Coordinates of C-alpha atoms in Angstrom, one line a residue:
X1 CA 0.1 0.1 0.0
X2 CA 2.8 2.6 1.2
X3 CA 5.7 2.7 -0.5
X4 CA 9.0 2.4 1.4
X5 CA 10.4 5.7 1.8
X6 CA 6.4 7.6 2.7
X7 CA 6.5 4.2 5.3
X8 CA 9.7 5.2 7.0
X9 CA 8.5 8.5 7.3
X10 CA 5.0 7.8 8.9
X11 CA 7.1 5.4 11.3
X12 CA 8.4 8.6 12.1
X13 CA 6.1 10.1 12.9
X14 CA 4.3 6.9 14.8
X15 CA 7.2 7.6 17.4
X16 CA 5.8 10.5 18.3
X17 CA 2.3 9.5 19.5
X18 CA 1.8 9.6 23.6
X19 CA -1.5 8.3 24.3
X20 CA -3.6 5.2 22.9
X21 CA -6.4 5.4 20.5
X22 CA -8.3 2.6 18.5
X23 CA -9.2 2.7 14.5
X24 CA -12.4 1.0 14.1
X25 CA -13.2 0.0 10.4
X26 CA -16.4 -0.7 8.8
X27 CA -15.4 -3.2 5.7
X28 CA -17.1 -4.7 2.8
X29 CA -16.2 -7.5 0.5
X30 CA -15.0 -5.0 -2.2
X31 CA -11.9 -4.1 -3.2
X32 CA -11.8 -0.6 -1.8
X33 CA -12.4 -1.9 1.9
X34 CA -9.6 -4.5 1.2
X35 CA -7.4 -1.3 0.4
X36 CA -8.6 0.5 3.1
X37 CA -8.1 -2.4 5.5
X38 CA -4.5 -3.0 4.4
X39 CA -3.8 0.9 4.8
X40 CA -5.1 0.3 8.1
X41 CA -2.9 -2.4 9.5
X42 CA 0.1 -0.8 8.4
X43 CA -0.8 2.3 10.1
X44 CA -1.3 0.2 13.5
X45 CA 1.5 -2.1 12.8
X46 CA 3.6 1.1 13.1
X47 CA 2.7 1.9 16.7
X48 CA 2.1 0.0 19.9
X49 CA -0.9 3.2 21.1
X50 CA -2.5 1.9 17.9
X51 CA -5.5 -0.6 17.9
X52 CA -7.3 -1.8 15.0
X53 CA -10.5 -2.8 15.2
X54 CA -12.4 -4.2 11.6
X55 CA -16.3 -4.8 13.1
X56 CA -17.2 -1.4 12.6
X57 CA -20.7 -0.6 11.9
X58 CA -21.4 2.7 10.2
X59 CA -23.8 3.3 7.3
X60 CA -20.6 4.3 5.2
X61 CA -18.6 0.9 4.0
X62 CA -15.0 0.9 3.7
X63 CA -14.7 4.1 6.7
X64 CA -12.9 4.0 9.7
X65 CA -13.3 6.4 12.7
X66 CA -10.2 7.4 15.9
X67 CA -11.0 6.9 18.8
X68 CA -9.9 7.6 22.2
X69 CA -10.3 6.0 25.8
X70 CA -12.6 8.3 26.8
X71 CA -14.8 8.5 23.9
X72 CA -14.9 12.0 23.6
X73 CA -13.8 12.0 19.9
X74 CA -16.0 12.0 16.5
X75 CA -13.9 11.7 13.7
X76 CA -14.6 9.6 10.7
X77 CA -13.2 9.1 7.6
X78 CA -15.3 7.5 4.7
X79 CA -12.4 7.3 2.7
X80 CA -9.1 5.6 1.7
X81 CA -6.7 8.9 2.2
X82 CA -3.8 9.3 0.8
X83 CA -3.1 11.3 -2.5
X84 CA -3.3 15.2 -1.1
X85 CA -5.3 13.7 2.2
X86 CA -2.7 11.7 3.3
X87 CA -1.2 14.4 5.1
X88 CA -4.6 14.6 6.6
X89 CA -4.6 11.1 8.2
X90 CA -1.0 11.8 9.3
X91 CA -2.1 14.9 11.3
X92 CA -5.2 13.3 12.5
X93 CA -3.6 10.1 13.9
X94 CA -1.1 12.3 15.7
X95 CA -3.5 14.6 17.1
X96 CA -5.4 12.6 18.2
X97 CA -2.3 10.4 19.9
X98 CA -1.9 13.4 21.5
X99 CA 0.8 15.2 19.6
X100 CA 0.4 18.7 20.0
X101 CA -1.2 21.0 16.8
X102 CA 0.7 23.9 15.5
X103 CA -2.3 26.4 15.7
X104 CA -2.2 29.5 17.9
X105 CA -3.0 28.9 21.4
X106 CA -6.0 31.5 21.5
X107 CA -7.1 29.8 18.4
X108 CA -7.1 26.0 20.1
X109 CA -8.9 27.4 23.4
X110 CA -11.3 29.0 21.2
X111 CA -12.2 25.1 19.6
X112 CA -12.0 24.0 23.2
X113 CA -14.2 26.9 24.8
X114 CA -17.2 26.5 22.0
X115 CA -20.8 25.8 23.7
X116 CA -23.2 25.4 20.6
X117 CA -26.6 25.1 21.2
X118 CA -26.6 21.5 19.8
X119 CA -24.0 19.0 18.9
X120 CA -22.1 20.8 15.6
X121 CA -22.2 17.2 12.8
X122 CA -19.6 17.9 9.9
X123 CA -20.1 16.3 6.9
X124 CA -17.4 17.6 4.1
X125 CA -16.7 16.0 0.9
X126 CA -13.4 16.1 -0.6
X127 CA -11.8 14.7 -3.8
X128 CA -8.3 13.4 -3.3
X129 CA -7.1 15.1 -6.6
X130 CA -8.2 18.5 -4.6
X131 CA -5.4 20.7 -3.5
X132 CA -8.4 22.9 -1.9
X133 CA -9.3 20.5 0.4
X134 CA -6.7 19.2 3.3
X135 CA -6.9 22.8 4.8
X136 CA -10.6 22.4 5.3
X137 CA -10.6 18.5 6.4
X138 CA -7.6 19.0 8.7
X139 CA -9.2 22.1 10.4
X140 CA -12.4 20.2 10.6
X141 CA -10.6 17.3 12.0
X142 CA -8.8 19.5 14.2
X143 CA -12.3 20.9 16.2
X144 CA -13.4 17.2 16.1
X145 CA -10.3 16.2 18.2
X146 CA -10.8 18.8 20.6
X147 CA -14.3 19.6 21.4
X148 CA -16.5 16.8 22.0
X149 CA -19.4 18.6 20.9
X150 CA -18.2 18.4 17.2
X151 CA -18.4 15.3 15.2
X152 CA -16.6 15.4 11.7
X153 CA -17.3 12.6 9.0
X154 CA -14.2 12.8 5.9
X155 CA -16.0 11.5 2.7
X156 CA -14.6 10.9 -0.8
X157 CA -17.0 11.6 -3.5
X158 CA -15.7 9.1 -5.8
X159 CA -16.2 6.2 -3.1
X160 CA -19.9 7.8 -2.5
X161 CA -21.2 8.9 -6.1
X162 CA -24.6 8.5 -4.9
X163 CA -24.6 10.9 -1.9
X164 CA -22.9 13.0 -4.9
X165 CA -25.6 12.8 -6.8
X166 CA -28.2 13.6 -4.2
X167 CA -26.8 16.3 -3.1
X168 CA -26.0 17.5 -6.2
X169 CA -22.1 18.3 -5.2
X170 CA -20.2 19.5 -8.3
X171 CA -17.7 21.3 -6.4
X172 CA -15.6 20.7 -3.6
X173 CA -14.7 20.7 -0.9
X174 CA -18.5 21.0 0.3
X175 CA -19.3 20.7 4.0
X176 CA -22.5 20.2 4.9
X177 CA -23.3 20.8 9.0
X178 CA -26.2 18.9 11.0
X179 CA -27.5 18.2 7.2
X180 CA -27.3 21.7 5.8
X181 CA -25.1 22.8 3.4
X182 CA -22.4 25.1 5.3
X183 CA -20.2 26.6 2.7
X184 CA -17.7 25.0 -0.4
X185 CA -14.4 25.8 -1.6
X186 CA -11.3 26.5 0.3
X187 CA -11.5 27.2 4.0
X188 CA -9.2 28.3 6.7
X189 CA -9.9 27.1 10.3
X190 CA -10.2 30.8 11.5
X191 CA -13.3 31.3 9.0
X192 CA -14.9 28.4 10.3
X193 CA -14.7 29.3 14.0
X194 CA -15.5 32.7 12.8
X195 CA -18.8 31.5 10.8
X196 CA -19.8 28.6 13.9
X197 CA -18.6 30.5 17.0
X198 CA -21.3 33.9 16.7
X199 CA -19.4 36.2 19.3
X200 CA -16.1 36.0 17.8
X201 CA -16.4 38.8 15.4
X202 CA -16.8 41.4 18.4
X203 CA -14.5 39.9 20.2
X204 CA -12.0 40.0 17.3
X205 CA -13.3 43.7 16.8
X206 CA -12.2 44.5 20.2
X207 CA -9.1 42.7 20.3
X208 CA -7.8 44.7 17.2
X209 CA -8.7 47.8 17.9
X210 CA -6.5 47.9 21.3
X211 CA -3.6 47.2 19.4
X212 CA -0.7 50.0 18.9
X213 CA 0.1 51.5 16.1
X214 CA 2.3 49.7 13.6
X215 CA 5.3 51.0 11.7
X216 CA 4.5 49.0 8.7
X217 CA 1.6 47.1 7.8
X218 CA 1.1 44.9 5.0
X219 CA -2.6 43.7 3.5
X220 CA -2.2 40.0 2.3
X221 CA -0.7 37.5 2.7
X222 CA 0.3 36.2 -0.8
X223 CA 4.1 36.3 -2.3
X224 CA 4.1 40.1 -2.2
X225 CA 2.7 40.6 1.4
X226 CA 5.0 37.8 2.5
X227 CA 7.6 39.0 1.3
X228 CA 7.2 43.0 2.5
X229 CA 6.5 41.2 5.7
X230 CA 9.5 39.5 6.0
X231 CA 11.4 42.8 4.9
X232 CA 9.9 45.1 7.2
X233 CA 10.3 42.6 10.1
X234 CA 13.9 42.7 9.4
X235 CA 14.7 46.5 9.4
X236 CA 13.5 45.9 13.3
X237 CA 10.4 48.1 13.0
X238 CA 6.7 47.4 14.4
X239 CA 5.3 44.9 11.5
X240 CA 2.1 43.5 11.6
X241 CA 0.4 41.7 8.8
X242 CA -3.5 41.4 8.0
X243 CA -4.5 38.6 5.1
X244 CA -8.0 36.9 4.2
X245 CA -6.0 33.8 3.4
X246 CA -2.5 33.1 4.0
X247 CA -0.9 32.4 1.0
X248 CA -3.5 34.1 -1.7
X249 CA -4.0 32.4 -5.1
X250 CA -1.2 30.6 -4.8
X251 CA -3.4 27.9 -2.9
X252 CA -5.3 27.7 -5.5
X253 CA -1.8 26.9 -7.8
X254 CA -1.2 23.2 -8.7
X255 CA 2.5 23.1 -9.4
X256 CA 5.4 25.6 -9.4
X257 CA 7.9 24.6 -11.4
X258 CA 9.9 27.9 -12.1
X259 CA 10.7 29.6 -8.7
X260 CA 14.4 29.6 -8.4
X261 CA 16.1 27.2 -6.2
X262 CA 12.5 25.4 -5.8
X263 CA 12.7 23.2 -8.5
X264 CA 9.0 21.4 -8.3
X265 CA 6.4 22.1 -5.3
X266 CA 3.2 22.7 -5.4
X267 CA 0.9 25.6 -4.0
X268 CA -0.4 24.7 -0.8
X269 CA 3.0 23.3 0.3
X270 CA 4.8 26.7 -0.8
X271 CA 2.1 28.7 1.0
X272 CA 2.7 27.1 4.0
X273 CA 6.5 27.5 4.1
X274 CA 5.9 31.0 3.3
X275 CA 3.5 31.4 6.3
X276 CA 6.0 29.6 8.4
X277 CA 8.9 31.9 7.5
X278 CA 6.8 34.8 7.9
X279 CA 6.2 33.3 11.5
X280 CA 10.0 33.3 12.6
X281 CA 10.2 37.1 12.8
X282 CA 8.6 39.5 14.9
X283 CA 5.6 39.9 12.6
X284 CA 1.6 40.2 14.2
X285 CA 0.2 37.8 11.9
X286 CA -3.6 39.0 11.4
X287 CA -5.8 36.2 10.1
X288 CA -8.8 35.6 8.5
X289 CA -10.1 39.2 8.7
X290 CA -11.4 41.2 5.4
X291 CA -10.5 44.8 5.2
X292 CA -13.2 47.3 4.6
X293 CA -11.9 50.9 3.8
X294 CA -8.1 52.6 4.5
X295 CA -8.9 55.9 5.6
X296 CA -5.1 58.3 4.6
X297 CA -3.5 60.2 7.3
X298 CA -4.3 64.1 7.6
X299 CA -0.9 64.8 6.8
X300 CA 2.7 63.4 5.7
X301 CA 4.0 60.8 8.5
X302 CA 1.0 60.4 10.2
X303 CA -1.1 57.5 11.2
X304 CA -3.4 56.0 8.3
X305 CA -6.5 53.6 9.4
X306 CA -7.6 50.4 8.6
X307 CA -11.0 49.6 9.3
X308 CA -11.7 45.5 8.9
X309 CA -15.3 44.2 7.9
X310 CA -16.0 43.1 12.0
X311 CA -15.5 46.7 13.1
X312 CA -11.7 47.2 14.4
X313 CA -9.2 49.0 13.4
X314 CA -5.9 49.3 12.8
X315 CA -3.2 51.9 12.8
X316 CA 0.1 52.0 11.0
X317 CA 2.4 54.9 10.0
X318 CA 3.3 53.4 6.4
X319 CA 0.5 50.7 4.7
X320 CA 1.3 48.2 2.0
X321 CA -1.1 46.8 -0.3
X322 CA -0.8 43.4 -1.5
X323 CA -4.2 41.7 -2.0
X324 CA -3.6 39.8 -5.2
X325 CA -6.2 39.2 -8.0
X326 CA -9.0 36.8 -8.3
X327 CA -10.1 34.4 -11.3
X328 CA -12.2 36.9 -13.8
X329 CA -15.9 36.3 -14.2
X330 CA -17.3 35.4 -17.7
X331 CA -20.1 37.7 -16.6
X332 CA -22.8 36.1 -18.8
X333 CA -26.6 34.4 -17.6
X334 CA -26.1 31.6 -15.5
X335 CA -22.4 31.9 -14.4
X336 CA -23.4 33.1 -10.6
X337 CA -26.4 30.9 -10.7
X338 CA -24.7 28.0 -11.5
X339 CA -21.6 28.3 -9.5
X340 CA -20.6 25.0 -7.7
X341 CA -23.4 23.1 -9.8
X342 CA -21.7 23.4 -13.2
X343 CA -19.8 26.4 -12.9
X344 CA -16.0 25.7 -11.5
X345 CA -12.9 27.5 -11.6
X346 CA -10.6 24.9 -10.4
X347 CA -10.0 21.6 -12.6
X348 CA -7.5 20.2 -9.8
X349 CA -10.2 20.1 -7.8
X350 CA -13.6 19.5 -9.7
X351 CA -12.5 17.7 -12.8
X352 CA -12.9 14.0 -11.0
X353 CA -16.8 14.9 -10.1
X354 CA -17.2 15.3 -13.5
X355 CA -15.6 12.0 -14.4
X356 CA -17.3 10.2 -17.8
X357 CA -19.2 13.6 -18.5
X358 CA -18.9 16.6 -21.0
X359 CA -17.5 20.2 -20.1
X360 CA -16.4 22.9 -21.5
X361 CA -13.3 25.2 -21.0
X362 CA -13.6 29.1 -21.6
X363 CA -10.1 30.2 -22.0
X364 CA -7.2 30.0 -24.5
X365 CA -4.2 30.9 -22.5
X366 CA -1.6 28.5 -20.7
X367 CA -4.3 28.4 -17.7
X368 CA -7.3 27.6 -20.0
X369 CA -5.1 24.9 -22.0
X370 CA -3.4 23.5 -19.0
X371 CA -7.0 23.0 -17.5
X372 CA -8.2 21.4 -20.7
X373 CA -5.2 18.9 -20.7
X374 CA -5.7 17.7 -17.1
X375 CA -10.0 17.6 -17.9
X376 CA -9.2 15.2 -20.8
X377 CA -7.8 12.3 -19.0
X378 CA -10.8 12.6 -16.7
X379 CA -14.1 12.8 -18.5
X380 CA -15.9 12.2 -21.5
X381 CA -15.1 15.3 -24.4
X382 CA -14.0 18.5 -23.3
X383 CA -15.1 21.7 -25.5
X384 CA -12.6 24.6 -25.2
X385 CA -13.8 28.1 -26.0
X386 CA -11.7 31.0 -26.9
X387 CA -12.3 34.5 -27.9
X388 CA -9.7 35.2 -29.6
X389 CA -8.7 33.4 -33.5
X390 CA -5.6 31.5 -32.1
X391 CA -5.3 29.9 -28.8
X392 CA -2.9 32.3 -26.6
X393 CA -1.4 29.8 -24.6
X394 CA 2.3 28.5 -25.5
X395 CA 2.7 26.6 -28.1
X396 CA 4.0 23.3 -26.3
X397 CA 0.3 23.1 -24.6
X398 CA -1.1 24.3 -27.4
X399 CA 0.1 20.9 -29.9
X400 CA -0.8 18.6 -26.5
X401 CA -4.1 19.7 -26.5
X402 CA -4.6 19.3 -30.5
X403 CA -3.0 15.4 -29.8
X404 CA -5.9 14.9 -28.0
X405 CA -8.9 12.6 -29.3
X406 CA -11.5 13.7 -26.8
X407 CA -11.1 17.7 -27.2
X408 CA -12.8 19.8 -29.6
X409 CA -11.1 23.7 -30.1
X410 CA -13.5 26.5 -31.1
X411 CA -12.0 29.9 -31.6
X412 CA -13.8 33.2 -32.5
X413 CA -16.1 32.1 -29.8
X414 CA -18.0 34.3 -27.5
X415 CA -19.7 32.8 -24.8
X416 CA -23.2 34.2 -24.0
X417 CA -25.0 32.1 -22.0
X418 CA -24.6 29.1 -19.3
X419 CA -28.0 27.1 -19.1
X420 CA -29.2 25.0 -16.3
X421 CA -32.2 22.3 -16.2
X422 CA -32.9 21.5 -12.2
X423 CA -31.1 23.6 -10.4
X424 CA -27.3 22.5 -12.4
X425 CA -25.4 23.1 -15.6
X426 CA -26.8 21.7 -18.7
X427 CA -25.0 23.6 -21.6
X428 CA -23.1 26.3 -23.0
X429 CA -24.6 29.2 -25.5
X430 CA -21.5 30.8 -27.7
X431 CA -21.6 33.0 -30.6
X432 CA -19.4 32.7 -33.7
X433 CA -17.7 35.8 -34.1
X434 CA -16.9 34.8 -37.5
X435 CA -20.5 34.2 -38.9
X436 CA -22.4 35.8 -35.7
X437 CA -24.4 32.4 -35.7
X438 CA -25.3 30.9 -32.6
X439 CA -24.3 28.0 -31.8
X440 CA -25.4 25.5 -27.9
X441 CA -23.7 22.7 -26.6
X442 CA -25.1 20.3 -24.0
X443 CA -22.5 19.7 -20.9
X444 CA -22.6 19.1 -17.2
X445 CA -19.6 21.2 -16.5
X446 CA -18.1 24.5 -17.5
X447 CA -14.5 25.8 -16.3
X448 CA -13.6 29.4 -16.7
X449 CA -9.9 30.1 -17.0
X450 CA -10.0 34.0 -18.1
X451 CA -7.5 35.6 -16.5
X452 CA -7.5 37.7 -12.9
X453 CA -9.0 40.8 -11.6
X454 CA -7.1 42.9 -9.0
X455 CA -8.8 42.7 -6.0
X456 CA -8.7 46.7 -5.2
X457 CA -12.4 47.5 -5.6
X458 CA -12.7 48.1 -1.8
X459 CA -10.1 51.2 -2.3
X460 CA -12.4 53.1 -3.6
X461 CA -10.6 56.9 -4.7
X462 CA -8.1 56.4 -2.1
X463 CA -5.3 55.7 -4.0
X464 CA -4.7 56.0 -7.8
X465 CA -5.7 52.7 -10.1
X466 CA -5.6 52.4 -13.7
X467 CA -9.0 51.3 -16.3
X468 CA -8.1 47.5 -14.7
X469 CA -8.3 48.5 -11.4
X470 CA -4.8 48.0 -11.0
X471 CA -3.2 50.3 -8.1
X472 CA -0.7 52.6 -9.7
X473 CA 3.2 52.9 -8.5
X474 CA 6.9 53.8 -9.0
X475 CA 9.7 52.4 -8.8
X476 CA 9.9 52.4 -5.2
X477 CA 6.3 50.7 -5.2
X478 CA 4.4 53.9 -4.1
X479 CA 1.0 55.1 -4.6
X480 CA -0.3 58.5 -5.2
X481 CA -1.2 58.3 -1.3
X482 CA 1.7 59.5 1.1
X483 CA 2.3 56.3 3.1
X484 CA 0.7 54.1 1.3
X485 CA 2.5 50.8 -1.0
X486 CA 1.4 48.6 -3.1
X487 CA 3.2 45.1 -4.5
X488 CA 2.2 42.4 -6.3
X489 CA -1.0 41.3 -8.7
X490 CA -2.8 44.1 -7.3
X491 CA -1.0 47.1 -9.1
X492 CA 0.3 47.8 -12.9
X493 CA 3.5 45.9 -12.4
X494 CA 3.7 43.6 -15.6
X495 CA 4.4 39.9 -15.3
X496 CA 1.6 37.8 -12.8
X497 CA 4.0 35.3 -11.5
X498 CA 4.9 34.6 -8.2
X499 CA 8.4 35.2 -8.1
X500 CA 7.5 39.0 -9.6
X501 CA 5.2 39.7 -7.0
X502 CA 8.0 38.6 -4.0
X503 CA 10.6 40.8 -5.5
X504 CA 7.8 43.5 -5.9
X505 CA 6.8 42.7 -2.1
X506 CA 10.7 43.4 -0.9
X507 CA 10.9 46.3 -2.6
X508 CA 7.8 47.7 -1.2
X509 CA 8.7 47.0 1.9
X510 CA 12.2 48.4 1.4
X511 CA 10.6 51.8 -0.2
X512 CA 8.2 51.8 3.5
X513 CA 11.5 51.6 5.7
X514 CA 12.8 55.1 3.3
X515 CA 9.7 56.8 3.4
X516 CA 9.7 56.1 7.7
X517 CA 13.3 57.1 7.8
X518 CA 12.9 60.3 5.6
X519 CA 9.1 61.3 6.9
X520 CA 9.2 63.3 10.7
X521 CA 6.2 61.0 12.7
X522 CA 3.2 63.7 12.9
X523 CA 1.6 64.5 16.2

């Protein structure tokens, strides 16, 4: 089941267990049950702290529960957690066995203190190829392990397709709470806690507003924001970083193979390393918070005020905006209505849910063509629609795409509507820009891959932005507002690449430091 290297690595981790627990498996006579049995036998054989039972009677088979002798833990995997979820399995084993989690003490205390009106019974649907799913799986697993009022079942949609069909799930991760839809897509532990702990926002607002002013406050936790925080902190000045999601859009990147010194990695892994690097310095990291407004300083050298959506405020002598960009919407009828019901933006995450079905990819750039190539190995047929006369992707990708037998390429195609039936996508309409004729393709999934839009609308007229919404900056990252700098994909800097954003973050931090030493503090 596990190869020699992974088995040796897991054996080391199992040496960290400090207390006993039981793996109770519910198995059938099918091949997947046999596969799960083999995995659990290997795991149980690595530590005297683990007892394996195969007499479970859960409704889902194959599945297994992790339980402590005190019975105060309710975590179950209706899955064979390999692939992207292997780390989730390892962490669940470690935490159940008494190894402390690497989360902030106040966050763990918040989990333990939760006293919901009724027990929280979460079901999280994932796929083993989804790189967005582990964060949600691990967050909910942690909550189940440390609060007896929380039950969590992690379900591989490929193992239980009847549930996927019944609940019409067309995007993962998909989370249900007490039988009702709760959320979909990537979420952090802090974001989940905010949704279930109704008093958290007010408590957080008070704590945040009481913080002393910063010398440099960074908004955004992607490559630009994280690098800016590192460079600022290394100058020995008071540095803060506020982010809705650390790592930003890097978390949605499956492969990184062009970052100097890192021959190959994936987005979530690189983002985790980036966060740890920031935490190595004295940076006040404020996560799961969205900024609502920036109020510029009354005069150069004065304090800039940042108002958060939870009502809290932060102040700083300089500000670095590094809020990145998001996937651009195609903005046609049906797109918003059928999001997570056939309209998707991450082929790696949601592609397996369309196995054997017909789908379309809107966009003929690198991301669109790469998505079509990936999907062609899973789905029945892929239709690629490109607005321009030719595909814009690299020649090697276009050549690969054209070699695939189950791909149709339509250029000069303007998407006009995403159609649906019974609450989910049923087709896509487009106009042939050569002839003007309208056409319709029957399909069950539409993957939108048409580029990025900067996350800057919330700034209003505080700083100058170009017609595309990008923040206009000078050679040092300075904006039109004194003391406010910007970096990365949200700015006018060309070439939206991770390495470019990181460099721009460093430059903005150095520019902010230069501003601080040359501008007297206003009183």
